[in-house]
Amino acid sequence: MLIHDLGVDHSGDALEVLQKQRAAWRVNQVRAMTASLPDVAAEALRDAGYTVTAPDDSSIHPDRQTWLTRY
């Protein structure tokens, strides 16, 4: 936006670097949200046709309401 709309000076490869970093950021966000909300991630994958099986690990905390609503 700053480059296109406001004409901010930039290096020749700035748009390519921004594109790569944006993709990396989005992947990291998916990983973070999947770790925080595994049940939601599993539901989304099932909705997309994937087969998802929950682990037998009791360390998974299905109730994330406190985390979701905290400031």
PDB file of C-alpha atoms in Angstrom:
ATOM      1  CA  MET A   1       0.000   0.000   0.000  1.00  0.00           C
ATOM      2  CA  LEU A   2       2.666   2.513   0.962  1.00  0.00           C
ATOM      3  CA  ILE A   3       4.657   1.799  -2.170  1.00  0.00           C
ATOM      4  CA  HIS A   4       1.716   1.831  -4.601  1.00  0.00           C
ATOM      5  CA  ASP A   5      -0.570   4.433  -3.044  1.00  0.00           C
ATOM      6  CA  LEU A   6       1.911   6.860  -1.505  1.00  0.00           C
ATOM      7  CA  GLY A   7       4.960   6.330  -3.687  1.00  0.00           C
ATOM      8  CA  VAL A   8       7.300   5.473  -0.821  1.00  0.00           C
ATOM      9  CA  ASP A   9      10.880   4.986  -2.003  1.00  0.00           C
ATOM     10  CA  HIS A  10      11.915   1.346  -2.048  1.00  0.00           C
ATOM     11  CA  SER A  11      14.593  -0.979  -3.305  1.00  0.00           C
ATOM     12  CA  GLY A  12      14.093  -2.772  -6.590  1.00  0.00           C
ATOM     13  CA  ASP A  13      13.221  -6.062  -4.927  1.00  0.00           C
ATOM     14  CA  ALA A  14      10.956  -4.609  -2.222  1.00  0.00           C
ATOM     15  CA  LEU A  15       7.711  -5.942  -3.669  1.00  0.00           C
ATOM     16  CA  GLU A  16       9.178  -9.430  -4.041  1.00  0.00           C
ATOM     17  CA  VAL A  17      10.512  -9.359  -0.472  1.00  0.00           C
ATOM     18  CA  LEU A  18       7.152  -8.141   0.834  1.00  0.00           C
ATOM     19  CA  GLN A  19       5.360 -10.898  -1.060  1.00  0.00           C
ATOM     20  CA  LYS A  20       7.615 -13.606   0.405  1.00  0.00           C
ATOM     21  CA  GLN A  21       7.370 -12.187   3.927  1.00  0.00           C
ATOM     22  CA  ARG A  22       3.587 -11.881   3.687  1.00  0.00           C
ATOM     23  CA  ALA A  23       3.359 -15.554   2.718  1.00  0.00           C
ATOM     24  CA  ALA A  24       5.643 -16.541   5.611  1.00  0.00           C
ATOM     25  CA  TRP A  25       3.601 -14.432   8.045  1.00  0.00           C
ATOM     26  CA  ARG A  26       0.353 -16.058   6.913  1.00  0.00           C
ATOM     27  CA  VAL A  27       1.794 -19.559   7.328  1.00  0.00           C
ATOM     28  CA  ASN A  28       3.033 -18.647  10.813  1.00  0.00           C
ATOM     29  CA  GLN A  29      -0.411 -17.286  11.721  1.00  0.00           C
ATOM     30  CA  VAL A  30      -2.062 -20.532  10.643  1.00  0.00           C
ATOM     31  CA  ARG A  31       0.420 -22.525  12.729  1.00  0.00           C
ATOM     32  CA  ALA A  32      -0.118 -20.327  15.772  1.00  0.00           C
ATOM     33  CA  MET A  33      -3.895 -20.462  15.533  1.00  0.00           C
ATOM     34  CA  THR A  34      -3.823 -24.214  14.949  1.00  0.00           C
ATOM     35  CA  ALA A  35      -1.762 -24.649  18.103  1.00  0.00           C
ATOM     36  CA  SER A  36      -4.107 -22.368  20.046  1.00  0.00           C
ATOM     37  CA  LEU A  37      -7.371 -23.755  18.651  1.00  0.00           C
ATOM     38  CA  PRO A  38      -6.734 -27.319  17.481  1.00  0.00           C
ATOM     39  CA  ASP A  39     -10.425 -28.238  17.605  1.00  0.00           C
ATOM     40  CA  VAL A  40     -11.325 -25.366  15.268  1.00  0.00           C
ATOM     41  CA  ALA A  41      -8.463 -26.277  12.928  1.00  0.00           C
ATOM     42  CA  ALA A  42      -9.589 -29.918  12.892  1.00  0.00           C
ATOM     43  CA  GLU A  43     -13.168 -28.882  12.153  1.00  0.00           C
ATOM     44  CA  ALA A  44     -12.039 -26.678   9.254  1.00  0.00           C
ATOM     45  CA  LEU A  45      -9.961 -29.519   7.819  1.00  0.00           C
ATOM     46  CA  ARG A  46     -12.859 -31.957   8.159  1.00  0.00           C
ATOM     47  CA  ASP A  47     -15.123 -29.444   6.409  1.00  0.00           C
ATOM     48  CA  ALA A  48     -12.575 -29.369   3.580  1.00  0.00           C
ATOM     49  CA  GLY A  49     -12.745 -33.158   3.258  1.00  0.00           C
ATOM     50  CA  TYR A  50      -9.699 -34.170   5.288  1.00  0.00           C
ATOM     51  CA  THR A  51      -9.744 -37.017   7.776  1.00  0.00           C
ATOM     52  CA  VAL A  52      -8.552 -35.739  11.135  1.00  0.00           C
ATOM     53  CA  THR A  53      -8.036 -37.889  14.212  1.00  0.00           C
ATOM     54  CA  ALA A  54      -7.447 -36.361  17.629  1.00  0.00           C
ATOM     55  CA  PRO A  55      -4.371 -37.616  19.480  1.00  0.00           C
ATOM     56  CA  ASP A  56      -4.725 -39.658  22.657  1.00  0.00           C
ATOM     57  CA  ASP A  57      -2.788 -36.930  24.460  1.00  0.00           C
ATOM     58  CA  SER A  58      -4.576 -35.510  27.490  1.00  0.00           C
ATOM     59  CA  SER A  59      -2.557 -32.281  27.274  1.00  0.00           C
ATOM     60  CA  ILE A  60      -4.941 -30.846  24.668  1.00  0.00           C
ATOM     61  CA  HIS A  61      -7.211 -28.252  26.235  1.00  0.00           C
ATOM     62  CA  PRO A  62     -10.514 -28.122  24.346  1.00  0.00           C
ATOM     63  CA  ASP A  63     -11.904 -25.096  26.225  1.00  0.00           C
ATOM     64  CA  ARG A  64     -10.223 -21.974  24.881  1.00  0.00           C
ATOM     65  CA  GLN A  65     -13.036 -19.526  25.675  1.00  0.00           C
ATOM     66  CA  THR A  66     -10.978 -17.726  28.337  1.00  0.00           C
ATOM     67  CA  TRP A  67      -8.097 -17.289  25.909  1.00  0.00           C
ATOM     68  CA  LEU A  68     -10.411 -16.138  23.112  1.00  0.00           C
ATOM     69  CA  THR A  69     -12.139 -13.480  25.188  1.00  0.00           C
ATOM     70  CA  ARG A  70      -9.285 -12.117  27.270  1.00  0.00           C
ATOM     71  CA  TYR A  71      -7.997  -8.622  26.666  1.00  0.00           C
TER      72      TYR A  71
END
